[in-house]
XYZ file of C-alpha atoms in Angstrom:
612
model
C -10.538 9.603 -27.698
C -12.177 6.998 -29.859
C -11.687 4.195 -32.343
C -8.646 4.548 -34.566
C -7.895 3.829 -38.192
C -5.090 1.656 -39.557
C -1.894 3.234 -40.773
C 0.853 1.772 -42.965
C 3.576 -0.487 -41.560
C 6.757 1.248 -40.479
C 10.203 0.846 -42.030
C 13.648 1.814 -40.764
C 15.080 4.991 -42.303
C 18.429 6.743 -42.000
C 19.225 9.199 -39.210
C 22.262 11.324 -38.293
C 25.267 9.740 -36.636
C 25.117 9.603 -32.847
C 27.594 11.667 -30.871
C 30.491 9.324 -30.278
C 31.594 11.028 -27.078
C 28.521 9.788 -25.226
C 27.855 6.093 -24.930
C 25.325 4.046 -22.984
C 26.545 2.007 -20.034
C 27.805 -1.412 -21.007
C 25.157 -4.088 -20.458
C 26.039 -6.298 -17.544
C 24.232 -9.544 -16.873
C 23.217 -9.947 -13.231
C 25.408 -12.316 -11.268
C 22.277 -13.589 -9.560
C 18.674 -12.475 -9.548
C 17.915 -10.566 -6.327
C 15.045 -11.872 -4.264
C 11.689 -10.230 -5.010
C 9.456 -9.164 -2.141
C 5.663 -9.439 -2.290
C 4.010 -6.265 -3.622
C 1.282 -5.131 -1.246
C -0.527 -1.785 -1.360
C -2.702 -0.233 1.339
C -4.947 2.820 1.223
C -3.332 5.570 3.306
C -5.636 8.419 2.226
C -7.437 8.889 5.535
C -4.248 8.392 7.552
C -2.604 11.283 5.703
C -5.695 13.471 5.859
C -6.109 13.989 2.109
C -9.704 15.010 1.397
C -9.651 16.079 -2.249
C -12.381 15.155 -4.719
C -11.923 15.679 -8.461
C -14.661 17.080 -10.627
C -14.469 17.027 -14.392
C -17.677 18.202 -16.031
C -20.979 16.398 -15.652
C -21.523 12.711 -14.876
C -23.048 12.278 -18.334
C -19.802 13.347 -20.099
C -21.523 15.247 -22.895
C -18.322 16.833 -24.249
C -14.737 15.621 -24.622
C -13.318 18.165 -22.152
C -15.254 16.325 -19.428
C -13.487 13.024 -20.047
C -9.740 13.596 -19.654
C -9.525 14.326 -15.930
C -7.551 16.862 -13.881
C -3.809 16.808 -13.212
C -1.750 16.506 -10.033
C 1.819 16.979 -8.877
C 4.148 16.614 -5.907
C 6.718 19.180 -4.763
C 8.526 20.369 -1.669
C 7.151 23.890 -1.952
C 8.405 25.059 1.450
C 11.776 23.269 1.322
C 11.148 21.521 4.639
C 12.235 18.115 3.346
C 8.859 16.468 2.752
C 6.565 16.429 -0.259
C 3.457 18.567 -0.610
C 0.640 18.017 -3.140
C -0.701 20.299 -5.857
C -4.040 19.298 -7.379
C -5.770 20.747 -10.424
C -9.555 20.911 -10.598
C -12.174 20.808 -13.329
C -15.385 22.694 -13.963
C -18.328 22.621 -16.377
C -18.915 24.463 -19.632
C -21.960 26.079 -18.062
C -19.824 27.524 -15.261
C -17.110 28.722 -17.658
C -19.638 30.425 -19.903
C -21.029 32.226 -16.863
C -17.557 33.520 -15.975
C -16.865 30.949 -13.285
C -14.622 27.944 -12.877
C -12.659 26.064 -10.234
C -9.518 26.862 -8.223
C -6.555 24.476 -7.925
C -5.496 23.401 -4.438
C -2.255 23.082 -2.486
C -1.932 20.509 0.306
C 0.957 21.141 2.685
C 2.596 18.136 4.314
C 2.413 18.908 8.025
C 4.298 16.123 9.786
C 2.691 13.331 7.809
C -0.765 14.929 7.452
C -1.845 16.858 4.356
C -3.541 20.148 5.161
C -5.426 22.159 2.548
C -3.406 25.382 2.576
C -4.750 26.824 -0.673
C -5.934 30.087 0.868
C -2.663 30.595 2.764
C -0.550 30.383 -0.404
C -2.762 32.623 -2.549
C -4.888 30.126 -4.477
C -8.129 31.335 -2.874
C -9.630 34.642 -1.851
C -8.683 38.161 -2.838
C -6.278 38.258 -5.753
C -7.001 34.711 -6.906
C -9.947 35.425 -9.201
C -7.760 34.794 -12.247
C -7.141 31.253 -10.985
C -10.731 30.203 -11.626
C -10.764 27.909 -14.631
C -10.787 24.329 -15.881
C -7.338 22.975 -15.038
C -6.074 19.887 -16.837
C -2.381 19.310 -15.987
C 0.236 20.095 -13.352
C 3.948 20.517 -14.149
C 6.571 21.338 -11.526
C 9.910 22.957 -12.330
C 12.447 25.601 -11.366
C 12.813 27.824 -14.438
C 14.194 30.797 -12.493
C 16.928 28.629 -10.949
C 16.402 29.743 -7.362
C 16.080 26.171 -6.062
C 12.407 26.704 -5.149
C 9.852 24.699 -7.186
C 7.286 26.608 -9.259
C 4.143 25.235 -10.945
C 2.885 25.490 -14.510
C -0.839 24.852 -14.495
C -2.255 23.854 -17.876
C -5.937 24.275 -18.586
C -8.769 24.356 -21.072
C -8.579 27.756 -22.818
C -6.436 29.158 -19.993
C -3.127 28.407 -18.287
C -1.180 29.832 -15.341
C 2.457 30.042 -14.273
C 2.563 30.003 -10.483
C 5.823 31.440 -9.188
C 6.716 30.281 -5.683
C 8.046 33.212 -3.650
C 9.112 31.109 -0.657
C 12.542 32.422 0.362
C 14.357 33.806 3.387
C 11.880 32.105 5.700
C 8.766 33.613 4.097
C 5.596 31.552 3.761
C 4.914 29.886 0.423
C 3.055 32.184 -1.973
C 1.979 31.012 -5.427
C 1.143 33.896 -7.767
C 0.307 33.702 -11.469
C 3.053 35.416 -13.475
C 2.365 33.786 -16.857
C 2.006 36.914 -18.958
C 4.921 38.806 -17.452
C 7.066 35.701 -17.943
C 6.111 35.596 -21.625
C 3.589 32.742 -21.632
C 0.157 33.778 -22.861
C -1.543 30.460 -23.609
C -5.258 30.338 -24.457
C -5.543 26.900 -26.013
C -6.263 23.551 -24.375
C -3.023 22.400 -22.734
C -3.290 18.702 -21.880
C 0.276 18.268 -20.611
C 3.585 20.097 -20.234
C 7.242 19.454 -19.504
C 10.150 21.462 -18.100
C 13.480 20.384 -19.626
C 16.676 21.912 -20.966
C 15.895 22.109 -24.662
C 18.828 24.262 -25.770
C 21.682 23.071 -23.556
C 22.194 26.353 -21.708
C 21.586 24.894 -18.258
C 18.132 26.292 -17.481
C 14.660 24.812 -17.869
C 12.631 25.484 -20.989
C 8.936 24.632 -21.358
C 7.112 22.402 -23.839
C 3.308 22.570 -23.983
C 1.358 19.564 -25.255
C -1.926 20.792 -26.700
C -5.034 18.830 -27.557
C -7.794 20.246 -29.778
C -10.126 23.133 -30.500
C -13.477 22.968 -28.701
C -15.975 25.825 -28.762
C -17.125 26.132 -25.160
C -20.369 27.863 -26.180
C -21.237 25.628 -29.127
C -19.623 22.228 -28.551
C -20.433 19.625 -31.206
C -23.110 17.090 -30.325
C -24.068 13.918 -32.254
C -21.814 14.785 -35.237
C -18.412 16.476 -35.394
C -16.585 18.576 -37.971
C -17.310 19.558 -41.531
C -17.473 15.884 -42.505
C -20.185 15.328 -39.895
C -18.405 12.411 -38.269
C -21.020 10.477 -36.237
C -20.296 10.574 -32.504
C -21.035 6.942 -31.750
C -19.192 4.027 -30.162
C -20.384 0.407 -30.238
C -23.893 1.524 -31.083
C -23.980 4.099 -28.282
C -24.278 7.844 -28.744
C -21.237 9.399 -27.035
C -19.457 12.749 -26.852
C -17.741 13.997 -30.001
C -13.992 13.844 -30.603
C -11.215 13.782 -31.102
C -12.024 12.677 -34.651
C -13.762 15.406 -36.553
C -12.320 18.126 -34.315
C -9.323 20.337 -35.114
C -6.035 19.403 -33.375
C -3.885 22.208 -31.985
C -0.102 22.326 -32.512
C 2.223 22.055 -29.519
C 4.311 25.027 -28.389
C 7.884 25.368 -27.111
C 9.112 28.267 -24.984
C 12.794 29.043 -24.541
C 13.922 30.214 -21.117
C 15.922 33.419 -21.311
C 16.955 34.425 -17.830
C 13.741 33.330 -16.125
C 11.455 34.739 -18.808
C 10.227 32.873 -21.867
C 10.132 33.436 -25.604
C 8.227 31.139 -27.925
C 10.703 29.256 -30.135
C 8.546 26.477 -31.598
C 9.558 27.186 -35.184
C 13.151 28.091 -34.381
C 13.750 24.835 -32.455
C 12.254 22.620 -35.180
C 9.057 21.593 -33.390
C 6.940 22.744 -36.317
C 8.315 19.830 -38.341
C 5.297 17.621 -37.622
C 1.564 18.129 -38.147
C -0.675 19.236 -35.305
C -1.940 16.304 -33.316
C -4.107 15.404 -30.337
C -1.315 15.369 -27.758
C -1.764 13.860 -24.267
C 1.368 12.257 -22.768
C 4.944 13.567 -22.627
C 8.195 12.218 -21.208
C 11.750 13.596 -21.525
C 14.268 10.831 -22.208
C 17.772 10.605 -23.679
C 16.780 7.787 -26.003
C 19.882 7.957 -28.207
C 22.434 8.295 -25.355
C 24.051 11.431 -26.772
C 23.875 13.376 -23.513
C 20.897 15.650 -24.188
C 17.174 15.244 -23.590
C 14.759 14.193 -26.291
C 10.949 14.223 -25.971
C 8.490 11.382 -26.486
C 4.837 12.383 -26.908
C 1.776 10.133 -26.945
C -0.888 11.336 -29.359
C -4.550 10.386 -29.317
C -5.611 8.547 -32.499
C -2.552 9.778 -34.400
C 1.089 8.705 -34.698
C 3.177 9.382 -31.596
C 6.125 11.805 -31.730
C 9.759 11.234 -30.798
C 11.619 14.530 -30.969
C 15.343 13.855 -31.269
C 17.529 16.668 -29.951
C 20.114 17.328 -32.669
C 22.688 20.158 -32.709
C 20.649 22.069 -35.280
C 17.309 21.565 -33.513
C 14.653 18.947 -32.844
C 13.795 16.354 -35.481
C 10.706 14.140 -35.312
C 11.778 10.503 -35.796
C 9.152 8.244 -34.186
C 8.318 6.408 -37.398
C 11.905 5.607 -38.370
C 12.857 4.463 -34.866
C 9.801 2.222 -34.502
C 7.885 3.980 -31.711
C 5.263 5.899 -33.673
C 2.710 3.154 -34.305
C 1.340 -0.007 -32.799
C 2.816 -3.407 -33.505
C 0.358 -3.958 -36.374
C 1.110 -0.579 -37.944
C -2.033 1.065 -36.581
C -2.281 4.433 -34.919
C -3.372 4.016 -31.322
C -5.042 6.481 -28.973
C -2.014 7.190 -26.780
C -2.563 8.603 -23.289
C 0.349 8.229 -20.827
C 4.089 7.609 -21.218
C 6.825 6.127 -19.044
C 10.506 5.547 -19.849
C 13.049 3.272 -18.197
C 15.341 0.304 -18.660
C 13.028 -2.707 -18.330
C 15.431 -5.362 -19.629
C 18.673 -4.395 -17.895
C 20.715 -3.461 -20.974
C 21.341 0.086 -19.758
C 19.161 1.682 -22.454
C 15.779 3.413 -22.070
C 12.652 1.567 -23.123
C 9.191 3.130 -23.566
C 5.720 2.245 -22.291
C 2.597 3.926 -23.732
C -0.978 3.521 -22.513
C -3.775 3.382 -25.078
C -7.541 3.170 -25.632
C -9.632 0.054 -25.045
C -9.138 -2.724 -27.622
C -5.575 -1.404 -27.927
C -2.898 -2.927 -25.698
C -0.329 -1.078 -23.647
C 2.597 -0.522 -26.028
C 6.050 -1.638 -24.879
C 8.985 -0.569 -27.051
C 12.394 -1.991 -26.133
C 15.549 -0.298 -27.344
C 17.690 -2.381 -29.694
C 21.220 -2.217 -28.271
C 22.831 -3.233 -31.550
C 21.552 -0.042 -33.221
C 23.551 2.317 -30.976
C 26.547 4.052 -32.530
C 26.021 2.589 -36.017
C 26.986 5.227 -38.621
C 24.084 6.722 -40.581
C 21.581 4.455 -38.867
C 18.827 5.408 -36.411
C 18.491 4.003 -32.928
C 15.817 1.341 -33.327
C 13.132 -0.035 -31.039
C 11.412 -3.406 -31.096
C 7.783 -3.809 -30.091
C 7.572 -6.181 -27.138
C 3.885 -5.696 -26.380
C 2.908 -9.305 -26.999
C 6.137 -11.138 -26.288
C 6.331 -9.477 -22.846
C 2.906 -10.744 -21.818
C 1.261 -7.361 -21.249
C -0.581 -7.199 -24.583
C -3.445 -9.600 -23.979
C -3.852 -8.475 -20.349
C -4.406 -4.830 -21.353
C -6.685 -5.156 -24.378
C -10.006 -4.773 -22.581
C -9.072 -1.787 -20.424
C -8.734 1.898 -21.285
C -5.369 3.074 -19.959
C -4.153 6.468 -18.664
C -1.375 7.227 -16.171
C 1.594 4.834 -16.104
C 4.808 4.517 -14.104
C 7.874 2.285 -14.399
C 9.124 1.626 -10.856
C 10.868 -1.144 -8.943
C 7.825 -1.930 -6.824
C 9.234 -5.098 -5.213
C 12.785 -3.686 -4.921
C 14.411 -6.656 -6.643
C 16.481 -4.517 -9.019
C 14.265 -4.306 -12.113
C 11.359 -2.109 -13.195
C 7.712 -3.078 -12.873
C 4.707 -1.363 -14.493
C 1.749 0.342 -12.788
C -1.160 1.238 -15.131
C -4.223 3.394 -14.370
C -7.458 2.270 -16.033
C -10.848 3.848 -16.593
C -13.169 4.320 -19.550
C -14.128 7.687 -21.014
C -17.719 6.829 -21.923
C -20.292 6.226 -19.165
C -22.135 4.371 -21.931
C -19.500 1.628 -21.575
C -21.776 0.178 -18.880
C -24.481 -0.516 -21.475
C -25.229 -4.127 -22.336
C -23.137 -5.561 -25.163
C -20.163 -3.209 -25.011
C -17.892 -5.868 -23.510
C -16.350 -3.428 -21.047
C -17.269 -1.016 -18.251
C -16.838 2.628 -17.270
C -15.249 1.896 -13.882
C -12.181 -0.343 -14.087
C -9.499 -1.575 -11.725
C -5.852 -0.657 -12.120
C -3.132 -3.145 -13.047
C 0.391 -3.907 -11.866
C 2.786 -5.966 -13.994
C 5.755 -7.526 -12.241
C 9.028 -7.822 -14.147
C 9.825 -11.535 -14.277
C 13.091 -11.107 -16.215
C 13.947 -12.333 -19.712
C 11.645 -9.694 -21.184
C 8.521 -11.059 -19.483
C 5.935 -9.426 -17.220
C 3.357 -11.132 -15.028
C 0.168 -9.422 -13.918
C -0.081 -9.085 -10.156
C -3.146 -10.756 -8.660
C -4.152 -8.466 -5.763
C -5.302 -10.143 -2.551
C -8.807 -9.687 -1.232
C -9.291 -6.183 0.172
C -6.480 -4.629 -1.859
C -7.140 -1.069 -3.100
C -5.941 -2.318 -6.494
C -9.302 -4.122 -6.769
C -11.280 -0.888 -6.534
C -13.079 -0.085 -9.775
C -13.264 3.569 -10.774
C -12.735 5.638 -13.895
C -9.092 6.394 -13.055
C -6.872 8.970 -14.764
C -3.865 10.417 -12.885
C -0.978 8.400 -11.422
C 1.867 10.149 -9.568
C 4.866 8.311 -8.059
C 6.315 9.559 -4.760
C 8.040 8.192 -1.673
C 5.226 9.174 0.641
C 6.620 7.760 3.894
C 10.356 8.097 3.211
C 11.033 4.363 3.399
C 12.725 4.102 -0.002
C 9.982 2.534 -2.105
C 7.497 4.195 -4.444
C 4.005 5.018 -3.255
C 1.328 6.573 -5.449
C -1.185 9.395 -5.648
C -4.254 8.404 -7.695
C -6.879 10.817 -9.025
C -9.997 9.584 -10.877
C -11.907 11.632 -13.429
C -14.539 12.305 -10.747
C -14.436 11.548 -7.040
C -11.926 11.341 -4.187
C -8.174 11.103 -4.735
C -6.327 8.236 -3.049
C -2.870 7.665 -1.587
C -1.550 4.109 -1.965
C 1.286 3.083 0.301
C 3.687 0.471 -0.994
C 3.989 -2.059 1.821
C 7.101 -3.842 0.576
C 8.802 -5.071 3.737
C 11.813 -3.105 4.969
C 15.147 -4.833 5.727
C 14.354 -4.695 9.466
C 11.352 -6.932 8.717
C 13.287 -9.276 6.467
C 12.466 -7.378 3.283
C 14.461 -6.008 0.375
C 17.319 -3.551 0.709
C 17.071 -0.223 -1.052
C 18.602 3.223 -1.513
C 16.954 6.506 -2.518
C 19.047 8.989 -4.498
C 18.404 12.690 -5.026
C 20.594 14.531 -7.546
C 20.933 18.305 -7.412
C 22.863 21.056 -9.166
C 24.704 23.648 -7.045
C 22.925 26.921 -6.184
C 23.063 29.601 -8.844
C 24.385 32.060 -6.276
C 25.107 32.155 -2.539
C 22.033 32.041 -0.357
C 19.909 30.078 -2.842
C 18.964 26.406 -2.659
C 20.351 23.633 -4.922
C 18.422 22.960 -8.122
C 16.863 19.840 -9.656
C 19.312 18.001 -11.918
C 16.626 17.130 -14.468
C 18.055 14.830 -17.120
C 20.926 13.538 -14.994
C 21.615 9.830 -15.397
C 22.225 7.721 -12.289
C 24.030 4.375 -12.572
C 24.417 2.223 -9.486
C 26.682 -0.835 -9.481
C 25.995 -3.770 -7.165
C 27.164 -7.413 -7.129
C 24.013 -8.199 -9.161
C 24.850 -5.756 -11.975
C 24.077 -2.192 -12.968
C 20.885 -0.203 -12.810
C 20.384 2.951 -14.892
C 17.747 5.618 -14.227
C 17.179 9.239 -15.248
C 16.126 12.144 -13.023
C 12.785 13.500 -14.211
C 9.603 15.086 -12.979
C 7.486 14.671 -16.126
C 5.950 11.465 -17.439
C 2.850 9.378 -16.782
C -0.125 11.583 -17.705
C -0.904 15.255 -16.862
C 1.198 15.067 -13.712
C 4.540 15.796 -12.057
C 6.304 13.138 -9.984
C 8.873 12.873 -7.203
C 12.318 13.426 -8.815
C 14.089 11.299 -6.193
C 14.935 7.785 -7.427
C 14.236 4.634 -5.400
C 16.575 1.750 -6.295
C 15.874 -1.802 -5.148
C 18.844 -3.919 -4.052
C 17.052 -7.215 -3.360
C 18.636 -9.387 -0.694
C 22.066 -7.723 -0.817
C 22.898 -4.452 0.973
C 26.094 -3.888 -1.004
C 26.480 -0.904 -3.348
C 29.862 -0.741 -5.068
C 29.516 2.715 -6.583
C 27.099 5.395 -7.754
C 27.908 7.201 -10.990
C 26.186 10.458 -11.936
C 26.243 11.705 -15.508
C 25.248 15.339 -15.051
C 23.265 17.349 -17.628
C 26.411 19.322 -18.606
C 28.180 16.081 -19.615
C 30.499 15.812 -16.607
C 30.570 12.689 -14.460
C 31.052 11.981 -10.780
C 31.597 8.622 -9.105
C 30.593 8.173 -5.478
C 31.727 5.134 -3.433
C 28.635 3.148 -2.461
C 29.875 1.597 0.769
C 27.485 2.245 3.649
C 24.795 3.941 1.533
C 22.279 1.072 1.388
C 19.228 1.809 3.480
C 19.771 5.549 3.279
C 18.363 8.603 1.555
C 21.360 9.931 -0.385
C 21.626 13.551 -1.539
C 24.281 14.284 -4.159
C 25.080 17.857 -5.229
C 27.290 18.402 -8.245
C 30.503 20.229 -7.492
C 34.267 20.093 -7.166
C 34.331 17.904 -5.184
C 30.818 16.467 -5.338
C 28.840 16.873 -2.108
C 27.267 13.727 -0.658
C 25.034 13.526 2.412
C 22.697 10.805 3.624
C 20.150 10.018 6.307
C 18.578 6.678 7.256
C 15.368 5.749 5.460
C 12.371 5.193 7.714
C 11.407 1.678 8.785
C 7.997 0.106 8.783
C 6.228 2.478 6.399
C 4.820 4.696 9.153
C 4.203 8.420 8.983
C 6.978 10.852 9.688
């Protein structure tokens, strides 16, 4: 990551006609704005027993691989109904060159306490020697369709595909099956995403790759054949990405639980190699299939539109490839969601210091117009987040209804890449505090001012942000992992209805088991629309997003001061729709399984934010 150069201003170009059979939900103005509850976070790390400390290279950060951090994910690996944690780990070039490296770790949720169970599941000890490496991202999915989550573990010069053999009451076992499943990846994978890229109902795999870095002879002081000086604000810093060779992304098609590379066949070779970091699946054009948005470091971002003949890169023509001034930014993390209540997905991208967080809002009037692309407007400055995010260097990001008032707020992870940022005259610092922006309506966001003692005031060089409902109370909590040092669990303390707080509902969408005896599967890409007296809310089921991480696929909806839900509509990945009456579902964890008829079950959400 580093300073970026200006690119030309964007213009709107022509794109294929949208599929008329699929249309976005009609915008519906809220009848009244639900009451917002105060947003208060507390540090629950010790309470939950999490004792993980990230390590990413040396404190001096001599090479770019030491700066990007290590990934994390959440998953119910043992299907016991609560979320476990999977944490990547970094190493040093010296250790790698000596044949060493680090092991990832698995933390089982044991009644509200996380227990390091890495050895029990096969990540340590005999047979786990191949899992020593420098691991950079965690992606959870179910490519074999057995209803049991597996893990793709991206790394620097090495990756692993950990198949979860938990079934018929057996203990969780995570074994690397990458090569036998057809994935032999030896580049630097910075991120990855499971999604249905060919419409056949199973999960394919997209690998976001970063750059070439010789582990034995990394560049120092100057980079590349042009001898680009490795300096920043008068300080000598690590080299890259400028001057180093970017690596092209790869796409693997799932064929019965095994994978075949189909990057060229699917159209993903239609853009130059870039320094990829963030990825988020999103149906941006409302045609019923998943597209991919990718944040690139110091190069134009990608928006891969899923057309019948393959994927077409269209970020420039839709208005989401560059910054508001036409510059290329150093993109890191990505989040997608409807921030303005028009039923259409908007995009948030985190960027380098001196570059604001980018907010792109979908232009409703561009949907369904013949021979015209879906267009986005840049709302970075008009929303109020531009000036507030200029000085920070941004990484993980999530769009969540943190105060449960019915609209989406923004949580941004901050932390510089250069320890030299602490030098006099740089105007910034290496350790930075994170930021929360509260949705004030009318396209505006207001930065939350944390009270004294809030964990949001803690300054560190943050990287990874993972959303999850840690305590099953229906609001989003967060797992935070810095580039170096202990991970943290932040509990969202938004008051529950029993304490006079906001009403809420949590919805989990699943596909039926592939065959009898198997568990239901994630309905990745399903669209959930809830209707209340205040209007409609639209969300998509996803695990990927933010940065180098995999989130909780269950969706927490805020209902404000009204407990009434009129209906829940599910638009399933295969294009079918189900409507579920909403009466009596407020305050509950709702599980919906596609079928004829659809299966709906619910249990009460916990009260008071205590452990299970």
